[in-house]
C-alpha positions as CSV (number, residue, x, y, z in Angstrom):
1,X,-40.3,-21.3,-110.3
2,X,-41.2,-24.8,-109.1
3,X,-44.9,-25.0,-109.4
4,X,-46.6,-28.5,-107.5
5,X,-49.3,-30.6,-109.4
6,X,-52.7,-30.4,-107.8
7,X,-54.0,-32.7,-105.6
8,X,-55.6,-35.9,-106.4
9,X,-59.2,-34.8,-104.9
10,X,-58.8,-31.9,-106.8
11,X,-61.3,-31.7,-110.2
12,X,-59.1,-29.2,-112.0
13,X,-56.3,-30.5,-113.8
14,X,-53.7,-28.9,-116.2
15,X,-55.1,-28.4,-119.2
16,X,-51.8,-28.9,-121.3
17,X,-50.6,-32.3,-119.7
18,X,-55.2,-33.5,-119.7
19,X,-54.6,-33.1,-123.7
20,X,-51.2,-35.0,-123.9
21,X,-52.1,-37.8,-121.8
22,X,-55.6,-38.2,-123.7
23,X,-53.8,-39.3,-126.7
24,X,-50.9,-41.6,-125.3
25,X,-53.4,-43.1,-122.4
26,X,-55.9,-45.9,-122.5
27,X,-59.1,-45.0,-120.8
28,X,-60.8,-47.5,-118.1
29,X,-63.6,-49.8,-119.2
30,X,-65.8,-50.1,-117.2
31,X,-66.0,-54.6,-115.9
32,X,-69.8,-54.4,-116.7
33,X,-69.7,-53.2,-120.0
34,X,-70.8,-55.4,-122.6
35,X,-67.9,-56.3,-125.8
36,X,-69.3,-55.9,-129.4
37,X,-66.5,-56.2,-131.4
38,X,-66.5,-52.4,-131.4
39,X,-64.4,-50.2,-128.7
40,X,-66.0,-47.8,-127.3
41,X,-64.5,-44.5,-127.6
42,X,-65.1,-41.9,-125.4
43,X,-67.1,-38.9,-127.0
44,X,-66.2,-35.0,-126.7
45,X,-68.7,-34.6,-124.0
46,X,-66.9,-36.9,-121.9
47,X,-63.4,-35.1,-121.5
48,X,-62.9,-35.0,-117.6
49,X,-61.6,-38.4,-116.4
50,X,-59.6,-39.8,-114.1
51,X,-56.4,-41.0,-115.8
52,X,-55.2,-44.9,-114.4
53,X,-51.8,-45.1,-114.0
54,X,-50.0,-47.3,-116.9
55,X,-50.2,-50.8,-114.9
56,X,-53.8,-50.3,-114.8
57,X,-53.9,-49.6,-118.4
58,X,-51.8,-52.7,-119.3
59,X,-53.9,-54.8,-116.9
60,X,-56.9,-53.9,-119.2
61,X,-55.9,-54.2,-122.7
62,X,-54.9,-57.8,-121.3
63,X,-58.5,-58.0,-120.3
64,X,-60.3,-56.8,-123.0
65,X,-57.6,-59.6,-125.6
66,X,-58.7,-62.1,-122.9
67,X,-62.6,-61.6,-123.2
68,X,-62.5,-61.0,-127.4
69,X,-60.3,-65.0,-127.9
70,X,-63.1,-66.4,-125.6
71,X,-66.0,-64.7,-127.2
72,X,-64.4,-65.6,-130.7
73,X,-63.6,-69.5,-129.4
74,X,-67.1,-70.2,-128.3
75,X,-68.3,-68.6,-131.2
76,X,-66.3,-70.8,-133.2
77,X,-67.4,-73.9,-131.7
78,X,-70.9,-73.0,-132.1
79,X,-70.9,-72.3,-135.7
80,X,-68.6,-75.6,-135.8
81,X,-71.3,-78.2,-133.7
82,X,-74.1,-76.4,-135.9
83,X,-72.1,-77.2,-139.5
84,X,-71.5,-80.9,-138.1
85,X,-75.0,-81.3,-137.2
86,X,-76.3,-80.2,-140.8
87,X,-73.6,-81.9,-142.9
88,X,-74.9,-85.1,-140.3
89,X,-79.1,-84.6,-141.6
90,X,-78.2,-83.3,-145.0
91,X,-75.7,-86.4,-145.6
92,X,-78.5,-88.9,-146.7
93,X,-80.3,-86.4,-149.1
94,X,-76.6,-86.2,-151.0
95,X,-76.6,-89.5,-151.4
96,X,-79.8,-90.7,-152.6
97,X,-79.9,-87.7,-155.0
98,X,-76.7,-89.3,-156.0
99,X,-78.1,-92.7,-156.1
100,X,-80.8,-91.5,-157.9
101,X,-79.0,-89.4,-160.8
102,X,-76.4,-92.3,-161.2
103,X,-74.4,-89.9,-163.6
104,X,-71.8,-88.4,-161.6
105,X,-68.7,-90.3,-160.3
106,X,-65.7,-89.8,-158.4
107,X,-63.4,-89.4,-161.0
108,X,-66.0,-87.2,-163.5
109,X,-66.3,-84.9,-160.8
110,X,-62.8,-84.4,-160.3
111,X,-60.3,-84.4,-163.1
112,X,-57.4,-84.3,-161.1
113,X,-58.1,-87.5,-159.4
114,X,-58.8,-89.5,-162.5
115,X,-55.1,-88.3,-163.8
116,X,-53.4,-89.1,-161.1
117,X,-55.2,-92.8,-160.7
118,X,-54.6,-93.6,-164.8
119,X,-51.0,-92.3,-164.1
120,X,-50.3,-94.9,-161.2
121,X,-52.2,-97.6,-162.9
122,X,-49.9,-97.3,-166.0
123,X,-46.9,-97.1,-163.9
124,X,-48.2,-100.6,-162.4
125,X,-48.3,-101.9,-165.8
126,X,-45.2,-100.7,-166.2
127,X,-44.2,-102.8,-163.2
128,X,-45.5,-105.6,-164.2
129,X,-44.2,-106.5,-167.5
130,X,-41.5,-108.8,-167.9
131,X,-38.4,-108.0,-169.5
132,X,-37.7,-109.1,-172.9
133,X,-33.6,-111.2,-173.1
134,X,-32.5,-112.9,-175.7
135,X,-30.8,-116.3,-175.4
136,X,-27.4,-115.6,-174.8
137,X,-28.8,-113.1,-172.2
138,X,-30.7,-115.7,-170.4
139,X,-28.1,-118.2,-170.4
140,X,-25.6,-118.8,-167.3
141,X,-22.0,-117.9,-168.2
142,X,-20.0,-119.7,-165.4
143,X,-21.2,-123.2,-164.1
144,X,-18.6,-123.8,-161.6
145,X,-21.3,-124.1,-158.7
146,X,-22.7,-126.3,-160.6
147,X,-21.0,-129.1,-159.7
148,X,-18.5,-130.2,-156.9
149,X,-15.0,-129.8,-156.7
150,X,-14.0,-133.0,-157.0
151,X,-15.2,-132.9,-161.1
152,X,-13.9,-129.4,-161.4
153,X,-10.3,-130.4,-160.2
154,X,-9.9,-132.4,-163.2
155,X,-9.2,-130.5,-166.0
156,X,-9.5,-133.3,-168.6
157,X,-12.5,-134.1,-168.2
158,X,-13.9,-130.8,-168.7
159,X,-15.1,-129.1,-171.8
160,X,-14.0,-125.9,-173.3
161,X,-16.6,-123.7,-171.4
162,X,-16.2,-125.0,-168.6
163,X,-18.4,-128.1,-168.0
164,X,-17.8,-131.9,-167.8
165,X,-17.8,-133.8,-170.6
166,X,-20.6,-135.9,-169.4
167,X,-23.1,-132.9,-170.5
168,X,-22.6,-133.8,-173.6
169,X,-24.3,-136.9,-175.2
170,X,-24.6,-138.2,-178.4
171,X,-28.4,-138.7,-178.2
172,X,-31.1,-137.5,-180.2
173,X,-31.7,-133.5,-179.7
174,X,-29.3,-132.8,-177.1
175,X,-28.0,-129.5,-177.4
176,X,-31.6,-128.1,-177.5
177,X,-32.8,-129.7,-174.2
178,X,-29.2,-129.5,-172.7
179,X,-30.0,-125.3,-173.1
180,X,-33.5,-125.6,-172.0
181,X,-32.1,-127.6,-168.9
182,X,-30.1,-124.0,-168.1
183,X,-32.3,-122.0,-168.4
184,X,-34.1,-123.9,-165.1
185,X,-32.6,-121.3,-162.6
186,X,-32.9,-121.5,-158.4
187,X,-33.5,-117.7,-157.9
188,X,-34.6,-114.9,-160.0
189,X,-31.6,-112.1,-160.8
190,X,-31.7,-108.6,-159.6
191,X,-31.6,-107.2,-163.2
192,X,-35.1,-109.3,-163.9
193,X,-37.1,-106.7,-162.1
194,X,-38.1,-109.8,-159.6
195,X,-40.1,-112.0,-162.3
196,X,-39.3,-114.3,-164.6
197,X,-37.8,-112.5,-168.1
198,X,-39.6,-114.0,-171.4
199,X,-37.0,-115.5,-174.2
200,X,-37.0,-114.0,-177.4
201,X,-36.0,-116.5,-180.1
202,X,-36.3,-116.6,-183.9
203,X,-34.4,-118.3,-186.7
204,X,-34.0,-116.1,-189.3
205,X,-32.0,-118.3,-191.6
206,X,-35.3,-121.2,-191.7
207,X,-37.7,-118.8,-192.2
208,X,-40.5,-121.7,-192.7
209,X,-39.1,-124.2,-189.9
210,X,-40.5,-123.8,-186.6
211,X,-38.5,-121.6,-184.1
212,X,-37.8,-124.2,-180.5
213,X,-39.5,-122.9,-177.7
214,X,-37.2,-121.7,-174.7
215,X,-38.7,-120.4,-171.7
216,X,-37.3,-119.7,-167.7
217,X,-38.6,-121.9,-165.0
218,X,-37.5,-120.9,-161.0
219,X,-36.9,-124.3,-159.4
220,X,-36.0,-122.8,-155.8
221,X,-33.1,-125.0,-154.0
222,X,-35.5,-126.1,-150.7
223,X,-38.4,-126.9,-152.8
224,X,-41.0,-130.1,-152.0
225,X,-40.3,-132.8,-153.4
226,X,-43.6,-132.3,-155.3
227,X,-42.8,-129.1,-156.6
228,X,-39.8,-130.5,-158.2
229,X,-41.6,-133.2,-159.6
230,X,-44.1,-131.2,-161.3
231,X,-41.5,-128.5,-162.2
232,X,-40.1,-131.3,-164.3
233,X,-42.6,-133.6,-165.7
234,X,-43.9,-130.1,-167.1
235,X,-40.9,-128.7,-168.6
236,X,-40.1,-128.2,-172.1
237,X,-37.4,-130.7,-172.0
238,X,-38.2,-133.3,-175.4
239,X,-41.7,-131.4,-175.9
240,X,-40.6,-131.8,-179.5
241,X,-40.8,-136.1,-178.8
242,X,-44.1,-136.5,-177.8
243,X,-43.2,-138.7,-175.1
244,X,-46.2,-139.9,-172.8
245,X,-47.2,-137.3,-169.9
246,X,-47.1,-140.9,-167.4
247,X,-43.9,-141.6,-168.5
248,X,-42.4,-138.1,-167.6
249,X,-44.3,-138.0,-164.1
250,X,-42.8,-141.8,-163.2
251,X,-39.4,-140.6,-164.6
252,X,-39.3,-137.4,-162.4
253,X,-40.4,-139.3,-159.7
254,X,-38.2,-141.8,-159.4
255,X,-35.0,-138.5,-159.8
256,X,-36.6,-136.9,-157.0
257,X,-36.3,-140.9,-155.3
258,X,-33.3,-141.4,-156.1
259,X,-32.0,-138.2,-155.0
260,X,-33.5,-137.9,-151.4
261,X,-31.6,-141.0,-150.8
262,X,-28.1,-139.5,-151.8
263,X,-29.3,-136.6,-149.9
264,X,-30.1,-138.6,-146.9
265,X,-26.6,-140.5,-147.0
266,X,-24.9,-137.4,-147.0
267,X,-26.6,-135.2,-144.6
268,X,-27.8,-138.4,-142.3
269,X,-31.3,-135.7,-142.0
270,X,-34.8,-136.8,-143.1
271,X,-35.8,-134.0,-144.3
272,X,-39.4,-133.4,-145.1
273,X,-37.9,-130.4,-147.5
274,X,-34.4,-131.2,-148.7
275,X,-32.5,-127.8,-148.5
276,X,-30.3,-128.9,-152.0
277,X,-27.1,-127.8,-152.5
278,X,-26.3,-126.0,-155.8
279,X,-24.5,-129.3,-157.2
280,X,-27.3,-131.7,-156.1
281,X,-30.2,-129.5,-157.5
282,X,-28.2,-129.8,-160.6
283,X,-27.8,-133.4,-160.8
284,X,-31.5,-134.1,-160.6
285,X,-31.9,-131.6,-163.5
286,X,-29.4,-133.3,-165.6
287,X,-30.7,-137.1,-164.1
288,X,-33.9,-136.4,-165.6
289,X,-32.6,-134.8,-168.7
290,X,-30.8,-138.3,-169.6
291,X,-33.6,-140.4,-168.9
292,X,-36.3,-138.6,-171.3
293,X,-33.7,-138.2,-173.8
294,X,-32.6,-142.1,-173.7
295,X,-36.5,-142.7,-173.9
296,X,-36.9,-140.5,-177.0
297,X,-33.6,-141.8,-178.7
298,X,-35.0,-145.3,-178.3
299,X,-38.3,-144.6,-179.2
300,X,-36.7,-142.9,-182.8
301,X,-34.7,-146.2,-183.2
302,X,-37.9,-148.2,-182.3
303,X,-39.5,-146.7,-185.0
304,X,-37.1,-147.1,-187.7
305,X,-35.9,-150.5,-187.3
306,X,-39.9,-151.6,-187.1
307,X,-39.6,-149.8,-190.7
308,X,-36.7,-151.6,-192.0
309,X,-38.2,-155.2,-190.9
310,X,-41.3,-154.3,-192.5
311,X,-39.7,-153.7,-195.8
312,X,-37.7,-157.0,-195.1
313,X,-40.8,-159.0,-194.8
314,X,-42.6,-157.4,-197.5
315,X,-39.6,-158.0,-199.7
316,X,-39.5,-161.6,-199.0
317,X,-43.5,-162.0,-199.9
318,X,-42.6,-160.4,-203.6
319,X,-40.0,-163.6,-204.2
320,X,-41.6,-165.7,-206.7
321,X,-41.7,-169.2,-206.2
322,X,-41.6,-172.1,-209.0
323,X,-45.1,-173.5,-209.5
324,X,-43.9,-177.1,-210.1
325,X,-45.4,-180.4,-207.8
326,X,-43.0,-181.4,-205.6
327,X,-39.9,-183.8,-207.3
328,X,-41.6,-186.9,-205.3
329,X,-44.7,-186.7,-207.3
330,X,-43.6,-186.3,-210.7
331,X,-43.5,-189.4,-212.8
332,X,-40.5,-191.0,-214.4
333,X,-40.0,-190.0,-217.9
334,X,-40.7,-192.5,-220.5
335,X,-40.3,-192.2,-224.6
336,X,-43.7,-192.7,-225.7
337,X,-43.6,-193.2,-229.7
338,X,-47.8,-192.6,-229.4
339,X,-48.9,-190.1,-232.2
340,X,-51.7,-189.4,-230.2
341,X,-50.5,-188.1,-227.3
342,X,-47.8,-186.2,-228.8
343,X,-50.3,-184.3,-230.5
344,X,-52.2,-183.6,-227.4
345,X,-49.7,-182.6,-225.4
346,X,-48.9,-179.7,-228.6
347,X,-52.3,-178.8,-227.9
348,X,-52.2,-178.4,-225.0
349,X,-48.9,-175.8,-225.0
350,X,-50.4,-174.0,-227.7
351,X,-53.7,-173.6,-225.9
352,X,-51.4,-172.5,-222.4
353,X,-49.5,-169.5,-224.7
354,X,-52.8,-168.3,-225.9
355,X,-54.3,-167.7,-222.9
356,X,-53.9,-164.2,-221.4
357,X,-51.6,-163.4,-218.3
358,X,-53.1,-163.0,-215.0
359,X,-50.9,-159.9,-213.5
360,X,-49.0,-160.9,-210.5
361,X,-51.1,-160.6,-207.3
362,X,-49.3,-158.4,-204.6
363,X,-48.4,-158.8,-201.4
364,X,-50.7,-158.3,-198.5
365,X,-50.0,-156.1,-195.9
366,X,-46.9,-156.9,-193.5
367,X,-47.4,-156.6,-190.0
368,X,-45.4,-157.8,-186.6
369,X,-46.2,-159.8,-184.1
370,X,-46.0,-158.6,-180.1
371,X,-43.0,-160.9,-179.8
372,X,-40.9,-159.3,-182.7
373,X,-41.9,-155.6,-181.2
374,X,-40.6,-156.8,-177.9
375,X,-37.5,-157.9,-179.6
376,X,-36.9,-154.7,-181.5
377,X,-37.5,-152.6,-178.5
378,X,-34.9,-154.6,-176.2
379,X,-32.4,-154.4,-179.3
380,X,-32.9,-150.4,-179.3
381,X,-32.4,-150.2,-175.6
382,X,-28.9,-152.6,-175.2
383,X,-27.7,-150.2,-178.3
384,X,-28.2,-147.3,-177.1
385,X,-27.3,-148.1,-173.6
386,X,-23.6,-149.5,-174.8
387,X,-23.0,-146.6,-177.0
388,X,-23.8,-144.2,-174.2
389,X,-21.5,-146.2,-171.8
390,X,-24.6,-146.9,-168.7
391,X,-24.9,-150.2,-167.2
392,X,-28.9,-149.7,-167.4
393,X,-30.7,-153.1,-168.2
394,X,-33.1,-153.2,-171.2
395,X,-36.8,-153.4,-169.7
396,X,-39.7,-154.7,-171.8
397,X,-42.5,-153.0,-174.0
């Protein structure tokens, strides 16, 4: 038998079906009631109700999420402003008790930040130290763009590795400065680390002669001409010689002269900064290497022939010389048959033998004259000038 629900006006309900929907249904909440945080449950005094249909019930639970976010948002940015506000009065209290106690730091404080800044400072040091080569390490091992074409075509005149044979001079200390003049480089190599490398260098066969100093110098191809000047005049090239510091400045000057002008003649530019070629910013390395080492070899030749004529002279003051009057002045001899004066002049020789012997007064010491160093110095620089084959003209003291 079909039995028909009761009408909605109607305050009896089925009792089954009131218990089953209590327990799958939400109830309605009322849109004045005031949200705690807590849901208000409905007690067991409160059992009749009118059940909302299940689009009502959805529209409320939407409701009730709605009203708990913005409850919970303002909330939030209360507590939020409130925390601001105190950290903003309290601020200066921190840090004049800070001030004032002067024993805490950063780093003391936190352990984990002093680790990690000593870690990335000692990976900078790291960084930053050069790399240790050794010689044969440091030096170039092809040279072919060092110099043009036109010297490389011709095989004769090159030397076994590779170079011409006018690299190699017969002047005083050449081989050393030649290898210091390679080690002058126009960019730094990858394997460097981007710095310049430091030479090591030790003779272990002379253990108590001095070790020759070799270090790298960057000498970029479009550097001033000022640069390369100074670059030069303070190079290790000859530091063994001693040679004056005005000399090397006017010497690199008058390279650096010398070559602007072959620069301008072939480019036809007037450069402020010459952008070299790898051949020219080699010749003004090697143009300045020959002129201090012509200086020094003259100035060891200068030295030792002003040695040798000093001897000469002194050797020529040590010639003795008969103490006799000149032949004009000395009488003719005559046979004198006097008794007297024979026995006068007998005295006279024995007296001479029986005095003592002064000893032989030495020389005084030999100097030269301006003139004669002149002289010398001109005689060092035509000889070493026509054994080096350079059509340079000998220039005065």
């Amino acid at each position: 038998m079909f039995v028909s629900p009761p009408p909605a006006n109607s305050s009896q309900a089925v009792p089954g079906l009131l218990l089953r929907r209590k327990t799958s249904e939400l109830a309605t909440v009322p849109e004045g009631a005031e949200l705690n945080g807590q849901n208000q449950l409905p007690t067991n005094s409160q059992r009749e109700f009118v059940n909302a249909p299940p689009e009502f019930a959805n529209r409320a639970r939407d409701e009730i999420r709605r009203r708990l976010l913005a409850q919970k948002s303002v909330s939030a940015s209360r507590s939020h402003s409130d925390s601001d506000a105190g950290s903003i009065y309290s601020a200066p209290s921190v840090t004049f008790s800070e001030a004032d106690s002067g024993t805490s730091s950063l780093f003391s404080s936190h352990p984990s930040l002093s680790s990690a800044a000593t870690t990335a400072a000692s990976s900078l040091i790291k960084k930053s130290v050069p790399r240790v080569l050794t010689l044969a390490e440091a030096l170039p091992k092809v040279f072919y763009d060092m110099y043009s074409p036109e010297i490389l075509m011709n095989q004769e005149n090159l030397l076994c590795n590779g170079r011409p044979k006018f690299t190699k001079r017969e002047l005083l200390d050449w081989d050393l400065n030649d290898i210091r003049s390679l080690l002058i480089v126009e960019r730094l190599r990858p394997e460097w680390g981007n710095q310049l490398p430091i030479i090591d260098f030790s003779l272990e066969t002379q253990a108590n002669a001095a070790s020759p100093k070799f270090q790298v110098q960057l000498l970029p191809l479009n550097s001033p001409d000022e640069f390369i000047i100074q670059t030069l005049s303070q190079s290790d090239l000859y530091l063994e010689a001693n040679l004056p510091e005005d000399f090397k400045l006017t010497s690199a000057k008058y390279t650096v002269a010398a070559a602007r002008k072959r620069h301008e003649q072939l480019t036809g530019l007037n450069e402020p900064i010459m952008h070299l070629t790898k051949p020219e910013w080699r010749n003004i390395i090697e143009n300045y290497l020959l002129n201090v080492a012509v200086q020094a070899q003259c100035r060891f030749d200068f030295k030792k022939k002003c040695t040798d004529f000093k001897k000469w002279k002194q050797d020529q003051l040590k010639v003795k010389k008969p103490d006799m009057p000149p032949p004009s002045t000395i009488p003719p001899r005559r046979r004198e048959t006097s008794l007297l004066k024979r026995t006068l002049l007998k005295n006279t020789a024995k007296m001479v033998a029986q005095e003592p012997s002064l000893p032989p007064q030495l020389p005084s010491k030999v100097s030269l004259t301006r003139e004669e160093k002149a002289q010398l110095w001109s005689l060092c620089q035509a000889q070493v000038y026509q054994r080096l084959g350079l059509d340079w003209t000998p220039d005065g003291m």
